[in-house]
Coordinates of C-alpha atoms in Angstrom, one line a residue:
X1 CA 8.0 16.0 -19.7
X2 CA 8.3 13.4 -16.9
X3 CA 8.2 9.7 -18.4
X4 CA 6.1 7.7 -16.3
X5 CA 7.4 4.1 -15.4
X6 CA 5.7 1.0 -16.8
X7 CA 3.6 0.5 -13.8
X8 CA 2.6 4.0 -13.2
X9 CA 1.1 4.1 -16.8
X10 CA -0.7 0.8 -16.2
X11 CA -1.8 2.2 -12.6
X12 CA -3.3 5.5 -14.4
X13 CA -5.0 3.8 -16.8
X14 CA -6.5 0.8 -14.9
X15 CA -7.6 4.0 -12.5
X16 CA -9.3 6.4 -15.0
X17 CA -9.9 5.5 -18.3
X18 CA -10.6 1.5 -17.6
X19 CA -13.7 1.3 -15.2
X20 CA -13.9 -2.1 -15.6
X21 CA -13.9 -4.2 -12.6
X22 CA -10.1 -5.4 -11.9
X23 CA -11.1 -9.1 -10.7
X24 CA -14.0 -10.2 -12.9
X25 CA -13.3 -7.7 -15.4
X26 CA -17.3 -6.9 -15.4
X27 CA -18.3 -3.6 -16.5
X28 CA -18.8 -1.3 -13.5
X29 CA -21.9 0.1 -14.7
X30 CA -23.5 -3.4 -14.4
X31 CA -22.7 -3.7 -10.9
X32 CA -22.3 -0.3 -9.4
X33 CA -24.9 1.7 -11.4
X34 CA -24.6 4.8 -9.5
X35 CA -21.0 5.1 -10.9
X36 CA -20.8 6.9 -14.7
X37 CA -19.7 5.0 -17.4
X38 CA -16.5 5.8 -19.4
X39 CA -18.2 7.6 -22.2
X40 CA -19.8 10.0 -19.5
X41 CA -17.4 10.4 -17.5
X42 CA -15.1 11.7 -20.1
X43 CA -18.1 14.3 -21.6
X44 CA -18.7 14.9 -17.9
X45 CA -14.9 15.9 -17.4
X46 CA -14.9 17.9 -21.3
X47 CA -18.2 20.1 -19.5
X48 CA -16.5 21.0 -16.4
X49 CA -13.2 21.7 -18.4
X50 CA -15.1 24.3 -20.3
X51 CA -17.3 25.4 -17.6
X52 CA -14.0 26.3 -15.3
X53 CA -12.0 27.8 -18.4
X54 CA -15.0 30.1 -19.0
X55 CA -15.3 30.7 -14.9
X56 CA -18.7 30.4 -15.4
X57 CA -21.5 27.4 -14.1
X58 CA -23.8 25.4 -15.8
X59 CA -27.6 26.9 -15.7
X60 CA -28.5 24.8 -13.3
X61 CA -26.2 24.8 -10.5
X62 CA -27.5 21.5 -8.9
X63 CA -26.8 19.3 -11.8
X64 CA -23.4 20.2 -11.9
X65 CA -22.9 19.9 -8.1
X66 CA -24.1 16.2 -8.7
X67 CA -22.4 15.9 -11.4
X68 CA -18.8 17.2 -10.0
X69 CA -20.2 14.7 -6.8
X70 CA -20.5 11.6 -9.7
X71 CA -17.0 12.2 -10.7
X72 CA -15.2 12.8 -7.3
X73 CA -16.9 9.6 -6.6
X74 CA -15.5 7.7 -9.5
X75 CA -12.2 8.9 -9.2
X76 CA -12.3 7.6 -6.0
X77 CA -13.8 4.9 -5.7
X78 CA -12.2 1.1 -6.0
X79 CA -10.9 -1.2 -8.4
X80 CA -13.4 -3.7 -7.5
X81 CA -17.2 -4.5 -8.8
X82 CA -19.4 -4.5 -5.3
X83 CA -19.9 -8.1 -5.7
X84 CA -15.7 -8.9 -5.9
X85 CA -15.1 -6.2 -3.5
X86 CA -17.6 -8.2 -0.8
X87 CA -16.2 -11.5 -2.0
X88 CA -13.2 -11.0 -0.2
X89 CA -12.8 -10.5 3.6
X90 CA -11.0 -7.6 5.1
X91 CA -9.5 -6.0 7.6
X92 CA -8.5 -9.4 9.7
X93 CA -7.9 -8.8 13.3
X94 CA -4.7 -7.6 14.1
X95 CA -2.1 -9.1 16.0
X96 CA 1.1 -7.9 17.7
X97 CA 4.7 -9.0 18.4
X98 CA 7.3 -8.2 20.8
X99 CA 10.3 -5.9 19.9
X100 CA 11.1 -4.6 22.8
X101 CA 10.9 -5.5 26.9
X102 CA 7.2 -4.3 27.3
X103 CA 6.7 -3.0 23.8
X104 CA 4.7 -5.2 21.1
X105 CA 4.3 -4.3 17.5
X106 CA 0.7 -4.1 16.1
X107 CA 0.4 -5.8 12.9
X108 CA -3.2 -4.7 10.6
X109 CA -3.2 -6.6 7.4
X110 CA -5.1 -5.4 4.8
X111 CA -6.6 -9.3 4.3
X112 CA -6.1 -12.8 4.6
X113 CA -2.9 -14.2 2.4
X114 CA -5.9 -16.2 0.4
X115 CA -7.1 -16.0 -3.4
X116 CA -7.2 -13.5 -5.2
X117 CA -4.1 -12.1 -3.4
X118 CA -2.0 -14.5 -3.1
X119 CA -2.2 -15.5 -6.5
X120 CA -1.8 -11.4 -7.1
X121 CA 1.2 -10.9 -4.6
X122 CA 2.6 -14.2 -6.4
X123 CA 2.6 -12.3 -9.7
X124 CA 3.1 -9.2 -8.8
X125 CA 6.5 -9.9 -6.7
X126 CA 8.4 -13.4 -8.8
X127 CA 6.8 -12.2 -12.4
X128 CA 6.3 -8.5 -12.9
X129 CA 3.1 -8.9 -13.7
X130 CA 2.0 -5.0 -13.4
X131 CA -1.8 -6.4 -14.2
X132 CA -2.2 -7.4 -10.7
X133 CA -0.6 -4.0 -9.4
X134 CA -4.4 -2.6 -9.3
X135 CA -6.1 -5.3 -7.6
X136 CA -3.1 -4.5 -5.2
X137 CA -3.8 -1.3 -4.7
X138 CA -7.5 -1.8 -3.4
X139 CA -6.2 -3.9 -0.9
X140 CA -4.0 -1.3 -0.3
X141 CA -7.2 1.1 0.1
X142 CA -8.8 -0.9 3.3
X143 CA -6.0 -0.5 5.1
X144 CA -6.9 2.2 8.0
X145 CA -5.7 5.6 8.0
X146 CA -3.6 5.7 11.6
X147 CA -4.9 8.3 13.7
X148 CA -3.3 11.1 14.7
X149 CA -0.5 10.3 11.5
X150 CA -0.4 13.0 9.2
X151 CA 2.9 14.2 6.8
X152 CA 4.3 16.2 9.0
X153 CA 4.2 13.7 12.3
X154 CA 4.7 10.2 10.6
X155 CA 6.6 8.6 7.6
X156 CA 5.8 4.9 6.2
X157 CA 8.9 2.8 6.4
X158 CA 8.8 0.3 3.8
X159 CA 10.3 -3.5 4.1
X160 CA 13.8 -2.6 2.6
X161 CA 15.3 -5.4 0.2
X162 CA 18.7 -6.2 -0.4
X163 CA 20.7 -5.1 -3.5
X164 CA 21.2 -8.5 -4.3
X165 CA 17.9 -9.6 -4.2
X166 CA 16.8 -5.6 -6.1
X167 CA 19.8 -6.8 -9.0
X168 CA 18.5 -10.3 -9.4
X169 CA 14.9 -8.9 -9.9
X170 CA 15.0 -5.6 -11.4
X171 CA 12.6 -3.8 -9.4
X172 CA 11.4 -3.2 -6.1
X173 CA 7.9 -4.6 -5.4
X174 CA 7.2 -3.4 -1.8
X175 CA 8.9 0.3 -2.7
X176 CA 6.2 0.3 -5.4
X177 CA 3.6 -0.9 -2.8
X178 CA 4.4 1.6 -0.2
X179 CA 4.4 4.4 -3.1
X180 CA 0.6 3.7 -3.5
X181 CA -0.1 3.6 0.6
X182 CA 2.1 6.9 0.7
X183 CA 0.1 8.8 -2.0
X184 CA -3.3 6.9 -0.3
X185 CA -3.0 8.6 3.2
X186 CA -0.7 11.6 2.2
X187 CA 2.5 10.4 4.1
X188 CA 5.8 10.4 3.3
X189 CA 7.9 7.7 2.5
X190 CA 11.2 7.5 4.6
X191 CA 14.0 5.5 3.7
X192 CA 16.5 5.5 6.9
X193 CA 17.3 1.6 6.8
X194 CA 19.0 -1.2 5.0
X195 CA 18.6 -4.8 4.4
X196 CA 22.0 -6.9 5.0
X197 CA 22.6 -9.3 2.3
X198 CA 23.3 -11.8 4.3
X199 CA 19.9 -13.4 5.1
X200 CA 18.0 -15.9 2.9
X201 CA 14.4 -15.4 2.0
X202 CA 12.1 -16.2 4.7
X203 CA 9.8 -18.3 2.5
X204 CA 9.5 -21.8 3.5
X205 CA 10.7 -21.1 7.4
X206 CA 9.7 -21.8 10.1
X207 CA 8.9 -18.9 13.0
X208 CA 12.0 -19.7 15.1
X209 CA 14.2 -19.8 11.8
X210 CA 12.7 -17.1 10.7
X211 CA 13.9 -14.9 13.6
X212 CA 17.4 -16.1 13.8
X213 CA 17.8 -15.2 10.0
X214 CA 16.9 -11.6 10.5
X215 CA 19.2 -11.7 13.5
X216 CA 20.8 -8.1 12.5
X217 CA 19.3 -8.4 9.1
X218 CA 18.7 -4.4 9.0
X219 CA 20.8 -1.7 9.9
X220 CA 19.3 2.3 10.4
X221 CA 21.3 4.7 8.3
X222 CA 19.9 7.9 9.9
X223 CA 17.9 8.8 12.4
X224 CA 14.4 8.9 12.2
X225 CA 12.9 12.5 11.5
X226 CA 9.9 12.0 13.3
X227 CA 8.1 10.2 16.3
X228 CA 5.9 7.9 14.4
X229 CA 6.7 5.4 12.2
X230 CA 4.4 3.1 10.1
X231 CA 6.3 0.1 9.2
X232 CA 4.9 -1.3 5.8
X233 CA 5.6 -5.3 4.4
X234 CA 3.4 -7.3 1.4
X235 CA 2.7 -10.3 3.0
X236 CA 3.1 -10.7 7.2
X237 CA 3.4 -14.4 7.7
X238 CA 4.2 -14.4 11.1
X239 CA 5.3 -11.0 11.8
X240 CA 8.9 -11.7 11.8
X241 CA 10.4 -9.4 9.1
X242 CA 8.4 -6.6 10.8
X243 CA 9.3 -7.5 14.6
X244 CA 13.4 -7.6 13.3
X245 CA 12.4 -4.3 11.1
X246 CA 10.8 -2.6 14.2
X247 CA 14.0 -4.0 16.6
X248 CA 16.0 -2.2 14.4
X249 CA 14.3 1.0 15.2
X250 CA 13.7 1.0 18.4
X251 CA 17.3 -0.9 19.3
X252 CA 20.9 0.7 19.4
X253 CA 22.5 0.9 16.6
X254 CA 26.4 1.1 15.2
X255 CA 25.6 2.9 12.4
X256 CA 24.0 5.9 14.0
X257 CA 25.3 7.5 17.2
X258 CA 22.5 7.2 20.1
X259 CA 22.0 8.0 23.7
X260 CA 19.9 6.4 26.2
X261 CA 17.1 9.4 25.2
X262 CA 17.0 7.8 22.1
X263 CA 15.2 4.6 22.5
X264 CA 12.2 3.0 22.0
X265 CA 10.5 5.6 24.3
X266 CA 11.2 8.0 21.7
X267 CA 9.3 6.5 18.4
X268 CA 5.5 5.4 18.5
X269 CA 5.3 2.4 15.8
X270 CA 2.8 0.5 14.1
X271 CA 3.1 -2.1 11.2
X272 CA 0.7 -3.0 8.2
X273 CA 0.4 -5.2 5.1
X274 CA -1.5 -6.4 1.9
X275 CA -2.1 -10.1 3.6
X276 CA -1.8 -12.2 6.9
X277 CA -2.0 -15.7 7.3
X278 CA -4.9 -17.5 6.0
X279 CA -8.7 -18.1 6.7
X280 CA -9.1 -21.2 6.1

């Protein structure tokens, strides 16, 4: 049997067996009465067990439509009461940089870098703190499917770390992130590029810094397999990890033999994350 890791067990159960709101930690019921509570879910789950072993329905055939409806519903429905989910703003507008002469990079962030995020990325990324993975992954939720991306078209290209910085911390946050956003819109991940370890953390840089640490700061291992790539970060401060990330794809590189056919022309790319910036 496949052992789950630490934060895939807390992700399953935060999903399905707690339906308690992930922010307040207010029973759902209270505030979303139209979603079943625990107890009935999991009869609710037991009847249609027994109902498909038996390949037979209930009596009456509309109850358990609305009943299979309740339950496809609850599975899929957020990690947020109504009031926490409204609480919070999303979707801010997005906003591009350049990569390329006459290319930009279009940047949608999930929300603003604000509580309860920040506080949750904080956590999440310097502590391990696999309580705030599910808050996370609601965010992760609002983030629009790309149209015209499906599995076999697109891949997600996560922010790539370095091994120092993966040794120093023991896991990979973003990879984790990007798991969840892959799973979400039912697109691969694709892991074609590597961080150099010679670059700093961008925290506490300015813009222009910024960009002249990630001067070369990735290099692309293989080609990419298809024409759009979906370039995925946690937090987008000012874009510049993304813009260096998206040069890298679009650029030449030493590491992978490319003609002139091979360009920027080639690749359509777009760029999310969690948070941007802030509202106030």
């Amino acid at each position: 049997m496949h052992r789950l890791a630490p934060y895939q067990t807390g992700l399953w159960l935060a999903e399905y067996v707690d339906i308690r709101c992930q922010l307040c930690r207010v029973y759902r019921s209270t505030a979303q009465p139209q979603l079943l509570s625990s107890s009935s879910a999991h009869e609710t789950l037991d009847t249609l067990s027994a109902c498909s072993s038996a390949n037979v329905l209930p009596n009456d055939h509309s109850r358990f439509v609305r009943v299979r409806q309740q339950i496809t519903q609850r599975l899929k429905s957020g990690l947020l009461c109504t009031h926490c989910h409204h609480s919070i703003t999303w979707l801010p507008k997005p906003f591009a940089v350049d990569i390329a002469a006459g290319t930009a990079l279009s940047i949608q962030a999930a929300t603003y870098y604000d509580y309860p995020l920040r506080q949750a990325i904080r956590a999440f990324k310097h502590h391990e703190d696999m309580t705030k993975l599910p808050l996370l992954l609601h965010a992760i939720r609002q983030l629009p499917r790309p149209r015209g991306c499906h599995k076999n078209n697109s891949v997600i290209v996560a922010m790539p770390t370095t091994e120092q910085r993966l040794i120093k911390r023991g896991f990979d946050p973003v990879s984790i992130l990007a798991a969840q956003l892959a799973k979400h819109w039912c697109i691969p991940l694709w892991q074609g590029v590597k961080r150099i370890d010679n670059t700093v953390s961008q925290q506490g840089l300015t813009r222009a810094e910024r960009l002249r640490n990630l001067d070369n700061a990735f290099a692309l291992i293989e080609k990419p397999p298809v024409k759009r790539l979906l370039l995925f970060d946690d937090v987008a401060t000012t874009g510049a990890s993304l813009q260096a990330l998206g040069r890298a794809l679009c650029g030449p590189s030493t590491n992978v033999a490319r003609t002139a056919s091979d360009i920027s022309p080639q690749y359509h790319l777009s760029a999310y994350a969690l948070a941007h910036g802030s509202q106030s």
